[in-house]
Coordinates of C-alpha atoms in Angstrom, one line a residue:
X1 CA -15.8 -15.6 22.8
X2 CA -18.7 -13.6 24.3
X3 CA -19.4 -10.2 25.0
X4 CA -18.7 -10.7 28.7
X5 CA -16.0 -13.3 28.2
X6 CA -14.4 -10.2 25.9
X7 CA -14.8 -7.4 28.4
X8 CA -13.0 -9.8 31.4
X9 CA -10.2 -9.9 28.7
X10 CA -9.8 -6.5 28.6
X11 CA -10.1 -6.4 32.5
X12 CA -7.8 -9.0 32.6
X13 CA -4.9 -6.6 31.8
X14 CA -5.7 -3.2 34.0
X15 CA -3.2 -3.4 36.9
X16 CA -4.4 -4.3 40.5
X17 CA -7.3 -6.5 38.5
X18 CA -5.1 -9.6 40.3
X19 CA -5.0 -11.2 36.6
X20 CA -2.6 -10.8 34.5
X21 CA -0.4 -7.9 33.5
X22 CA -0.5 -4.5 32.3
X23 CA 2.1 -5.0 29.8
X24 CA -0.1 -7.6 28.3
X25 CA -1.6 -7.3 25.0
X26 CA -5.5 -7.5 25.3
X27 CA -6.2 -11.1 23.8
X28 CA -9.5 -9.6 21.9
X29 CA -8.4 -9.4 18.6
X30 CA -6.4 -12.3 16.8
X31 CA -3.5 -11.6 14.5
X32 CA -3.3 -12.9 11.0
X33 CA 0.0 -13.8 9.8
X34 CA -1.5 -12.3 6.5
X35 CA -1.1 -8.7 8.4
X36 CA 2.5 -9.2 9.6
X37 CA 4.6 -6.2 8.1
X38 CA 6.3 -6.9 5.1
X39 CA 9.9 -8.5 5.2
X40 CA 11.4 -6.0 3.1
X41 CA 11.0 -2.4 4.8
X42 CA 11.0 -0.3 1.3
X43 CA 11.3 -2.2 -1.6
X44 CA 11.2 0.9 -4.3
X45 CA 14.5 2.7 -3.2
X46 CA 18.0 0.8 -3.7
X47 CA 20.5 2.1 -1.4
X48 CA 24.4 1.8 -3.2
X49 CA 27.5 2.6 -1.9
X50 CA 30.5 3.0 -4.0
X51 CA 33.8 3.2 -2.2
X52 CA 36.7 5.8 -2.0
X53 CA 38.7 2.7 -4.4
X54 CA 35.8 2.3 -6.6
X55 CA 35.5 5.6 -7.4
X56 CA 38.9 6.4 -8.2
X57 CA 38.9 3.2 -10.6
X58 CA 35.7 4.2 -12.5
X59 CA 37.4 7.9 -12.7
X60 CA 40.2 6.3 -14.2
X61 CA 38.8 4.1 -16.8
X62 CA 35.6 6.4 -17.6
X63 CA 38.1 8.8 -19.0
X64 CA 38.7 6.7 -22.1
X65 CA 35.4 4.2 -21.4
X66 CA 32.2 6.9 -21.1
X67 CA 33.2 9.3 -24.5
X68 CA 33.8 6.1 -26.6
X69 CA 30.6 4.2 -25.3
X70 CA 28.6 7.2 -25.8
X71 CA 29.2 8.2 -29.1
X72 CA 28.6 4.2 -29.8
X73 CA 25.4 4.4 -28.3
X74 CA 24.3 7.5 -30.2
X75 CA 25.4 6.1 -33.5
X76 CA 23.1 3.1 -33.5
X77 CA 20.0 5.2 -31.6
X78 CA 20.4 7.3 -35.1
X79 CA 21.1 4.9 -37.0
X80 CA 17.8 2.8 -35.2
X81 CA 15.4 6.2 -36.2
X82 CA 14.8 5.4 -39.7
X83 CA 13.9 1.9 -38.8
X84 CA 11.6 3.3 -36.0
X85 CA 10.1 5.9 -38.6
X86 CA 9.3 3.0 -40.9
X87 CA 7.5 1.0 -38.4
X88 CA 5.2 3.9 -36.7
X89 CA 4.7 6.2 -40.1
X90 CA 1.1 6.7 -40.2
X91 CA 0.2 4.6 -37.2
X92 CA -1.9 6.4 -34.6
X93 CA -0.2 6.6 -31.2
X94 CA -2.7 4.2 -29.6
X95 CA -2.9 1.3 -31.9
X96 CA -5.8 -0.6 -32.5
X97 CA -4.2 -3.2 -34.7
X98 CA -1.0 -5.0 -35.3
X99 CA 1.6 -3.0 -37.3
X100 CA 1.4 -5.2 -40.7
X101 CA 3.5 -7.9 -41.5
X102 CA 5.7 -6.3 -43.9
X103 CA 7.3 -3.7 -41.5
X104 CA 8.0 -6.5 -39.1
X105 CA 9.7 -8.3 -41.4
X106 CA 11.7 -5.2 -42.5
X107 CA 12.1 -3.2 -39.0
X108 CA 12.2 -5.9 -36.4
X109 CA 15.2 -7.6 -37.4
X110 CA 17.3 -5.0 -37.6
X111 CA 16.7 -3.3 -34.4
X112 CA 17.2 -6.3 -32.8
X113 CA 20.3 -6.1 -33.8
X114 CA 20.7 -2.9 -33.4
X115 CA 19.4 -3.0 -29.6
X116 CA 22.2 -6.2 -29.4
X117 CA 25.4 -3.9 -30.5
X118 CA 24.2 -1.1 -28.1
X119 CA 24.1 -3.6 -25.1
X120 CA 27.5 -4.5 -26.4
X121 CA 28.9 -1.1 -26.6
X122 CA 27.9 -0.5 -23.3
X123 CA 29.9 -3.2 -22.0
X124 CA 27.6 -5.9 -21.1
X125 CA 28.1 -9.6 -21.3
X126 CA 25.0 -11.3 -21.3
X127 CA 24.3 -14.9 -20.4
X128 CA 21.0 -16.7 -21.3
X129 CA 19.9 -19.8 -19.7
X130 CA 16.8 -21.5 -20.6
X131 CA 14.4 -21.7 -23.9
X132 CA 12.5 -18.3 -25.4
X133 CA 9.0 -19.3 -25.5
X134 CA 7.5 -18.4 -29.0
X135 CA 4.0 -15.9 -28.9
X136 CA 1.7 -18.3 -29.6
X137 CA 3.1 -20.7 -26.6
X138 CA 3.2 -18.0 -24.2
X139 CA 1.4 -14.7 -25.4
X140 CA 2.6 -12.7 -22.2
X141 CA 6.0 -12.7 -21.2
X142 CA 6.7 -11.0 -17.6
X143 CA 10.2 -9.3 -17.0
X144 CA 11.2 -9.6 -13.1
X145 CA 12.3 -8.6 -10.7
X146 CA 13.3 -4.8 -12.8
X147 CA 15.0 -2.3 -11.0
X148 CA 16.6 -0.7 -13.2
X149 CA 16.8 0.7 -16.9
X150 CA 18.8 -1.8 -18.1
X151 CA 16.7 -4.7 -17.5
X152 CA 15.0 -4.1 -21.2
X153 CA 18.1 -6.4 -22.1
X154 CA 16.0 -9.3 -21.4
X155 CA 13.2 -7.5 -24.2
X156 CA 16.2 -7.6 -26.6
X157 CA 17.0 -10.9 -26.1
X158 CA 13.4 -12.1 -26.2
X159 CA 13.0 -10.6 -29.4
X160 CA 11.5 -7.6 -28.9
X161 CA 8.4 -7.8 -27.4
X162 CA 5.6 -5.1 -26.2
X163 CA 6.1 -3.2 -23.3
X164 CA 3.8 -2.6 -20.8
X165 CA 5.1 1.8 -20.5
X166 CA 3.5 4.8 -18.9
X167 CA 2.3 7.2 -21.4
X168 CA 5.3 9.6 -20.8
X169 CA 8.0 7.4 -22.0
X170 CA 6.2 7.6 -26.0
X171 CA 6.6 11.4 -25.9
X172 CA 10.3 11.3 -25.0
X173 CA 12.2 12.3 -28.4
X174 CA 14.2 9.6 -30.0
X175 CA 13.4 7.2 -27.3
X176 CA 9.8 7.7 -27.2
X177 CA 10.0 7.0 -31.5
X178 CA 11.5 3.7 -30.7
X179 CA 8.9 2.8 -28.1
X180 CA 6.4 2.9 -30.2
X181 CA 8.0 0.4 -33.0
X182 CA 7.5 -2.1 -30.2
X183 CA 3.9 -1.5 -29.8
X184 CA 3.8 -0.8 -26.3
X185 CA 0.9 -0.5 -24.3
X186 CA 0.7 2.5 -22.7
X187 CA -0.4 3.3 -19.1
X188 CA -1.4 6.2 -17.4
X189 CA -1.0 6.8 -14.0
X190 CA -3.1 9.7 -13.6
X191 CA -6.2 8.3 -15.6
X192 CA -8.3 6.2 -13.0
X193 CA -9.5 3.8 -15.8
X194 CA -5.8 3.4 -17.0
X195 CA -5.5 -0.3 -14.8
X196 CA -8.8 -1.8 -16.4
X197 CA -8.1 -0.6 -20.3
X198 CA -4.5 -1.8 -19.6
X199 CA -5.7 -5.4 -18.5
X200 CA -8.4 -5.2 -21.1
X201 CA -6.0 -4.1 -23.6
X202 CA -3.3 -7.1 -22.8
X203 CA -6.0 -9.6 -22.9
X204 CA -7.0 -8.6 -26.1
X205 CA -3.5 -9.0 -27.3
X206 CA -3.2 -12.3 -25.4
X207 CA -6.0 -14.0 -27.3
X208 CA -5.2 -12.7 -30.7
X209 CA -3.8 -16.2 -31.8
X210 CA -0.3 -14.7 -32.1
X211 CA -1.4 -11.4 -34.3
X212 CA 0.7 -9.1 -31.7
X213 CA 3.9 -9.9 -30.3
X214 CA 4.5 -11.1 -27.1
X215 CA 3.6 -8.3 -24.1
X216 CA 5.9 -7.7 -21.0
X217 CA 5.1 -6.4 -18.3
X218 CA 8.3 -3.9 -16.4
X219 CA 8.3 -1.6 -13.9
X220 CA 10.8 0.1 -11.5
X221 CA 10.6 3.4 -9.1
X222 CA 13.2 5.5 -7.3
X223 CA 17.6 4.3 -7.4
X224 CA 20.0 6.2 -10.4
X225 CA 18.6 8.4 -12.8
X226 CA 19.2 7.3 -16.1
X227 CA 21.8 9.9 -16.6
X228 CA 23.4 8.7 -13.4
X229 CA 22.6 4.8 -14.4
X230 CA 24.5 5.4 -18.0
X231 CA 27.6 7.1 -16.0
X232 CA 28.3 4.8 -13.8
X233 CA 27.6 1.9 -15.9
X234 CA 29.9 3.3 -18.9
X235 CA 32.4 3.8 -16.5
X236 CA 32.9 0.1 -15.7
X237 CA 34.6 -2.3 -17.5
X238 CA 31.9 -4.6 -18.5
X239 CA 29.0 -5.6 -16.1
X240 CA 27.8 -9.2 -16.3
X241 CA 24.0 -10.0 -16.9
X242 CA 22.6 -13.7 -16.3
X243 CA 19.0 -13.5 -17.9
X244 CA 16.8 -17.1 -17.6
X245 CA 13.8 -18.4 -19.5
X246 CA 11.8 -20.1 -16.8
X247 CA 9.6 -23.0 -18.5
X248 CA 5.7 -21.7 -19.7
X249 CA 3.4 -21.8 -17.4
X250 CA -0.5 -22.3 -18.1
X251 CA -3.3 -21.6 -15.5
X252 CA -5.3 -24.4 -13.7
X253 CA -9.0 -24.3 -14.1
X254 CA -9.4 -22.7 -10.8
X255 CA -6.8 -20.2 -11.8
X256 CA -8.9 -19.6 -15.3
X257 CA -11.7 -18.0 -13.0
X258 CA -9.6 -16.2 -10.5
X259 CA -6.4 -15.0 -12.1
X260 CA -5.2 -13.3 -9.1
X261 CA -4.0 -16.7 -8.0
X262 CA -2.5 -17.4 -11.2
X263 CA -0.6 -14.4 -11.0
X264 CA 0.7 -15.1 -7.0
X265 CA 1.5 -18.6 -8.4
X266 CA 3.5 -17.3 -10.9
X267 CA 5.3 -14.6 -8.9
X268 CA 5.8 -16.8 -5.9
X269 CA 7.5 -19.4 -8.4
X270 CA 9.8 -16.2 -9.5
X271 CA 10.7 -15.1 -6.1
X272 CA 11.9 -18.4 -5.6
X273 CA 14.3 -18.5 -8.6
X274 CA 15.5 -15.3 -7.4
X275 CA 15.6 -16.2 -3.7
X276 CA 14.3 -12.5 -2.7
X277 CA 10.9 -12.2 -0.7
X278 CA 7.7 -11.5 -2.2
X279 CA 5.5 -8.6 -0.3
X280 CA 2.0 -6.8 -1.9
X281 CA 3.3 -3.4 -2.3
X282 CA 2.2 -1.7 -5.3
X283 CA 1.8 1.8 -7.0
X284 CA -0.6 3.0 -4.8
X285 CA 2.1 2.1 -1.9
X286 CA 4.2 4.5 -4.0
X287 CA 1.9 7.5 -4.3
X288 CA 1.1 7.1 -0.3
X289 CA 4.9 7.0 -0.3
X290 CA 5.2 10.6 -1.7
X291 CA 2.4 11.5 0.3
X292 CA 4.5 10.9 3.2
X293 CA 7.8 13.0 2.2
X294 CA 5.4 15.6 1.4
X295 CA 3.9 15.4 4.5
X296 CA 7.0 15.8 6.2
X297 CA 7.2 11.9 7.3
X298 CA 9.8 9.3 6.5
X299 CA 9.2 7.7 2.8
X300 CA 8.7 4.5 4.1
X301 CA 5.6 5.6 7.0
X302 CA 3.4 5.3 3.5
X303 CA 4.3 1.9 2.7
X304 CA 1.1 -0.2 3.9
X305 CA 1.4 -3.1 1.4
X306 CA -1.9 -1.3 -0.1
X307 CA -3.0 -4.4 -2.8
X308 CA -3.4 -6.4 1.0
X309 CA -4.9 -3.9 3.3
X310 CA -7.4 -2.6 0.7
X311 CA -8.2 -5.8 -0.3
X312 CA -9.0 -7.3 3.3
X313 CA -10.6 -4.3 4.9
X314 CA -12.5 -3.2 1.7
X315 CA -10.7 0.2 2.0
X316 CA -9.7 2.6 -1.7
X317 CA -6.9 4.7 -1.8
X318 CA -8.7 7.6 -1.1
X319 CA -9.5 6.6 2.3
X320 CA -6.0 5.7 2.9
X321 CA -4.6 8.3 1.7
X322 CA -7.2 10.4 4.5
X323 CA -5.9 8.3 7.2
X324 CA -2.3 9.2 6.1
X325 CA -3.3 12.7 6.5
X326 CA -4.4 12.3 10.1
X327 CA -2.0 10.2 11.2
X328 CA 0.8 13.1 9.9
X329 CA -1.1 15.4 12.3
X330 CA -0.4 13.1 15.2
X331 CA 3.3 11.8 14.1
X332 CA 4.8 14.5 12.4
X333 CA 6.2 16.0 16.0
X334 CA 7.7 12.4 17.1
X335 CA 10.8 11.4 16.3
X336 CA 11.4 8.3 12.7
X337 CA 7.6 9.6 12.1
X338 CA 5.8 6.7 14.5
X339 CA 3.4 7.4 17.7
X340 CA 4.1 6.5 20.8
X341 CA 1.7 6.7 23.6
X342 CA 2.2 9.9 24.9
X343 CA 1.5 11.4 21.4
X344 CA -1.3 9.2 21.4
X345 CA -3.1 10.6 24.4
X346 CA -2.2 14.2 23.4
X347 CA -4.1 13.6 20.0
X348 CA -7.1 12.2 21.6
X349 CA -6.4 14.9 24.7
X350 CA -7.0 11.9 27.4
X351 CA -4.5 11.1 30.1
X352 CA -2.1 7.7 29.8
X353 CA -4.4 5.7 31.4
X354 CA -5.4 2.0 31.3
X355 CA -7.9 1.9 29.3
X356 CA -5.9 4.2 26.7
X357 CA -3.0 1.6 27.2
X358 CA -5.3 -1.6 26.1
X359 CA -6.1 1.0 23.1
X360 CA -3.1 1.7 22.0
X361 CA -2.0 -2.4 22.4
X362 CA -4.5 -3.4 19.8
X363 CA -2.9 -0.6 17.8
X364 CA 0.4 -1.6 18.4
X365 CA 0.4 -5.0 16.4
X366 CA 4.1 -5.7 17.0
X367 CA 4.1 -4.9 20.3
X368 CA 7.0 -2.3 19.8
X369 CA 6.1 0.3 22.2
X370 CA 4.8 2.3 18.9
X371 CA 2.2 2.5 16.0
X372 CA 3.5 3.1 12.3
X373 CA 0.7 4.5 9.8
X374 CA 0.3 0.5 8.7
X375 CA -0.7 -0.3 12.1
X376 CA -2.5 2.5 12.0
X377 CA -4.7 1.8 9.4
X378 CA -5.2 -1.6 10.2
X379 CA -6.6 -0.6 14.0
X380 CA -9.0 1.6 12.5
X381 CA -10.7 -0.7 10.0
X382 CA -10.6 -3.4 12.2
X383 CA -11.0 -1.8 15.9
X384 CA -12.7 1.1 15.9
X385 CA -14.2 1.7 12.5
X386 CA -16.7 -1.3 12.9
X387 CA -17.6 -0.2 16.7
X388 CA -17.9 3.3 15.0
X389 CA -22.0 2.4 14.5
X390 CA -24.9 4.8 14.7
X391 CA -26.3 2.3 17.2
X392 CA -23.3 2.8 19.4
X393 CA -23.0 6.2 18.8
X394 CA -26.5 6.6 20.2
X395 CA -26.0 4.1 22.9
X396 CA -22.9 6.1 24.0
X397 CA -24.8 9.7 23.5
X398 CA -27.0 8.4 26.2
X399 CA -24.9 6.9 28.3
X400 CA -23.3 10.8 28.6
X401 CA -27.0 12.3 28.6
X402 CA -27.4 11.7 32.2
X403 CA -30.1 13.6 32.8
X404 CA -31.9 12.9 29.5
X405 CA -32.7 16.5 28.3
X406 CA -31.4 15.8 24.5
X407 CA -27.5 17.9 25.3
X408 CA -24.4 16.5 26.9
X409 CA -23.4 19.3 29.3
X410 CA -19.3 19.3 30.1
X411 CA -19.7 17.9 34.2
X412 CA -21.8 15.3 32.4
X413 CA -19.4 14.4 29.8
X414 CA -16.9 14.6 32.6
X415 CA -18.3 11.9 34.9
X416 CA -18.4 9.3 32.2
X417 CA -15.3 9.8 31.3
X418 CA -13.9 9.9 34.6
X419 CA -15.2 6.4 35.0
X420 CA -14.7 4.8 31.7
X421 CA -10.9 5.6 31.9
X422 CA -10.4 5.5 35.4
X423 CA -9.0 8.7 36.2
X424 CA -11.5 10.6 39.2
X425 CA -9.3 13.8 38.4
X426 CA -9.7 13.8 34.5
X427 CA -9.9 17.2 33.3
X428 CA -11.5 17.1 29.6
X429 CA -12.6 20.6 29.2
X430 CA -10.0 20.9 25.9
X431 CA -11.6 17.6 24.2
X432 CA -15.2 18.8 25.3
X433 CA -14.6 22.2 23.6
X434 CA -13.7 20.5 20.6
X435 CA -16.5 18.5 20.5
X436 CA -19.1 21.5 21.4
X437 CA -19.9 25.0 19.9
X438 CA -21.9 26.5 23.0
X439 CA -22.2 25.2 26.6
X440 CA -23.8 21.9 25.6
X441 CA -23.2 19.1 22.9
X442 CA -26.4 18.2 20.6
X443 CA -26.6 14.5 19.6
X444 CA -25.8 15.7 15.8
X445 CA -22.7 17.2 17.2
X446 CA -21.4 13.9 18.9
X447 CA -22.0 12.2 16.1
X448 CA -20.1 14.8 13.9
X449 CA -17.5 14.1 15.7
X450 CA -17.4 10.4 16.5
X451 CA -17.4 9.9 12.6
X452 CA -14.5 11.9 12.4
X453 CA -12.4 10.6 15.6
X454 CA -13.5 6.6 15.3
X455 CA -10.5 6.3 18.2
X456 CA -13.1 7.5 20.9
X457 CA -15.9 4.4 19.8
X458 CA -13.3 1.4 21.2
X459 CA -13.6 3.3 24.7
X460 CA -16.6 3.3 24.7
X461 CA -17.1 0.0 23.4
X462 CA -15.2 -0.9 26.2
X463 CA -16.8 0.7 29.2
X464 CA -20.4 -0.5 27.3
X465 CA -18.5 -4.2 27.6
X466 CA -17.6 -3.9 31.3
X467 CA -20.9 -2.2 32.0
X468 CA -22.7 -5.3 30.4
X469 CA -20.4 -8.0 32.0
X470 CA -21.1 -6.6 35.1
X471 CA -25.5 -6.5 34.8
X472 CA -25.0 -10.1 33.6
X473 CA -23.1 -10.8 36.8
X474 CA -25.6 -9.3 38.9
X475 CA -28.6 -12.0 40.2
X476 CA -31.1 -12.8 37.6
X477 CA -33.9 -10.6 39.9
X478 CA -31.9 -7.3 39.4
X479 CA -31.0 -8.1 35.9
X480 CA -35.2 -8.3 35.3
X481 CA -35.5 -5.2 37.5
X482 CA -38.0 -2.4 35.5
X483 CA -36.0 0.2 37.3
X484 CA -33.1 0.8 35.0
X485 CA -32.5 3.8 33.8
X486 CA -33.0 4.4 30.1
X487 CA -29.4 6.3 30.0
X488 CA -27.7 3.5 31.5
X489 CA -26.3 0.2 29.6
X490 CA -28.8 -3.1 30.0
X491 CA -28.7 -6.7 28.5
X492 CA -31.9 -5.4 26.4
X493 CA -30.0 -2.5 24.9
X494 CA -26.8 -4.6 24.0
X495 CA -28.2 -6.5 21.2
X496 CA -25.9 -8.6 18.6
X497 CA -25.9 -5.7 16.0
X498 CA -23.8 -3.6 18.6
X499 CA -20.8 -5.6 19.0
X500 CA -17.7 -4.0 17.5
X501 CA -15.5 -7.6 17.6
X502 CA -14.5 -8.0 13.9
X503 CA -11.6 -10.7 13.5
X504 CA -8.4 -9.9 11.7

């Protein structure tokens, strides 16, 4: 589509144009199903209800149930401590080879066992289906989906194998003892290289001809506390567990030199044992999720699928996380933490007009009436961040310079604007304020604050369009005509390099 072809689109939908409809969403921008939200809305927070019945019954039995299972369970954790000792006694915390083959033979056996009769204690009955591939068939063994402590049943079963655990969990007492006869490796989530020395660390391992057990690879976020998850679960008669050993799976050439599709292979073949969705959200999603709470929006307004959207629009959680920040100051006043258009024209301090409408429809991906921070983020990478240029900046500092002295006074700023959004009796003296510091704005101060407000570059990406659309409609003897002014938009001033269309 051309440049003209794209502007009539965008004309195509102002009311009174005689095509089209105003509720219509501009057809400039394509929409990848790859940037449809998520099917699941949150998937770190599990949401149980127990009933009035339920809770008298778990009352009842927990009265005998809970003392009995945990003095059980704190029997075999001490007498699991000595064994633990053995295994870790003059090991450095981060190892950098296999605890020898003596203590295996000695410790691993037994807290197997061990880590069986506390399962048991607790009440579970656990049914295995499928074969327990051995190290050296299948080095890494991945535990999913895990929401919740518990799921280390399937470790116990497998025979013990490393976990893949934050740093944290190793410095808990007792616990953090037994940890470390597994020989985890340990992740920190505050240490930017953590993610690379973890991947570096599990290949390692992987390629170690069978040297170090098999690693696993768990991971849950917000439900029960363990306290909470021990309660409830010692109160209960016995809880059933179905754990199944899905058949080995090796990586095709073309997964051997991209092992992100290995690893969607793999999950998508998981998902589909499991019958539950798959969606990109990771532990960045989680951080931007905390972000949002503390930011006084719902949880869920930081869940952007971040592995997806930093991957397609080349964007690091940094940025993101910025975005978040200014999309709080716009949403935090609306109700469920989303932006309609009013509070989008009060942010930008424009009038609901029809050129803010077609805005705020290329926003509004869903065509819901209203723009959550995923939306959000996606409109400015893909809208206005690319039309967000120095070349447009200057083309659009010009077009306001109408008298060409170097400053934008405010009645100059005014009758653009008045024009570009179609509103004769637009009063912009709060948005030119912002924009100046005395009674004029310098180009270094329109630039300042284009960077910082990318919104503004799609309306005038727009008018530029329109304004080009309508010179190429003009007869070919006017087009040539030397007597354009330099302020105003011509074909030879709208070269390639300024087009903001970017495909999504």
């Amino acid at each position: 589509m051309n440049r003209c072809a794209e502007a009539a689109a965008v004309a195509a939908t102002v009311p009174g144009s005689g095509v089209g409809d105003a509720g219509l969403r501009p057809p400039m921008v394509p929409r990848q199903a790859s940037f449809f939200p998520p099917p699941v809305p949150n998937p770190f927070v599990q949401q149980t209800t127990i009933s009035a019945s339920r809770r008298l019954q778990m009352f009842l039995l927990g009265i005998i149930l809970l003392p009995v299972r945990a003095l059980l369970v704190g029997i075999i954790l001490l007498l699991a401590w000595p064994f633990a000792v053995i295994s870790t006694a003059c090991c450095p915390e981060k190892l950098t080879h296999p605890i020898s083959n003596w203590r295996r033979k000695i410790t691993r056996p037994a807290l197997t066992f061990l880590a069986r009769a506390m399962f048991f204690s607790m009440g579970f009955t656990v049914t295995v289906k499928g074969k327990v591939a051995s190290p050296l068939e299948a080095p890494i063994f991945v535990v999913a989906p895990h929401s919740t402590f518990f799921d280390g049943i399937a470790c116990v079963v497998a025979g013990l194998p490393s976990l893949v655990s934050r740093n944290e969990n190793a410095q808990t007492p007792l616990v953090g003892r037994l940890l470390r006869a597994l020989q985890p490796v340990l992740v920190s989530r505050v240490d930017p290289d953590s993610r690379k020395n973890t991947i570096n660390e599990i290949k390692k391992r992987a390629t170690s001809g069978g040297e170090w057990p098999q690693d696993t690879v768990t991971w849950t976020w917000q439900g029960y506390t363990f306290l909470q998850l021990c309660v409830l679960t010692f109160c209960q008669l016995f809880t059933k567990v179905e754990i199944e050993f899905m058949p080995v799976q090796a990586p095709s050439e073309e997964e051997k030199n991209d092992p992100v599709l290995f690893a969607s292979r793999i999950r998508n073949l998981m998902a589909e044992a499991l019958e539950i969705p798959v969606t990109d959200h990771t532990y960045e999603d989680c951080r931007l999720m905390i972000s949002a709470g503390q930011l006084t929006l719902p949880m869920e307004a930081g869940l952007v699928e971040f592995s997806k959207i930093s991957r397609k629009l080349k964007l690091d959680w940094d940025g993101i996380r910025k975005h978040l920040d200014e999309y709080a100051s716009i949403a935090s006043s609306s109700k469920g933490g989303r932006i309609g258009i009013e509070e989008f024209a009060e942010y930008l301090k424009l009038p609901v007009s029809d050129v803010l409408r077609q805005l705020f429809a290329l926003f509004d991906r869903n065509n819901d009436g209203s723009i959550d921070f995923r939306e959000y983020v996606i409109g400015l990478a893909v809208l206005c961040n690319p039309a967000n240029t120095e070349e447009i900046i200057q083309v659009a500092f010009k077009l306001f310079d109408v008298d060409e002295d170097g400053y934008i006074t405010e009645e100059e700023f005014c009758t653009i604007l008045q024009a570009s959004l179609g509103v004769p009796d637009l009063n912009v003296s709060g948005l030119f304020r912002e924009i100046a510091q005395r009674d004029s704005v310098s180009y270094e101060e329109f630039k300042s604050f284009a960077l910082k407000h990318p919104e503004y570059a799609k309306i005038f990406t727009t008018y530029l369009d329109l304004q080009t659309c309508h010179v190429f409609s003009l007869p070919e003897e006017v087009q040539t005509a030397p007597s354009v002014a330099s302020n105003k938009v011509s074909p030879e001033s709208q070269e390639e390099g300024t087009s903001d269309k970017k495909v999504d």
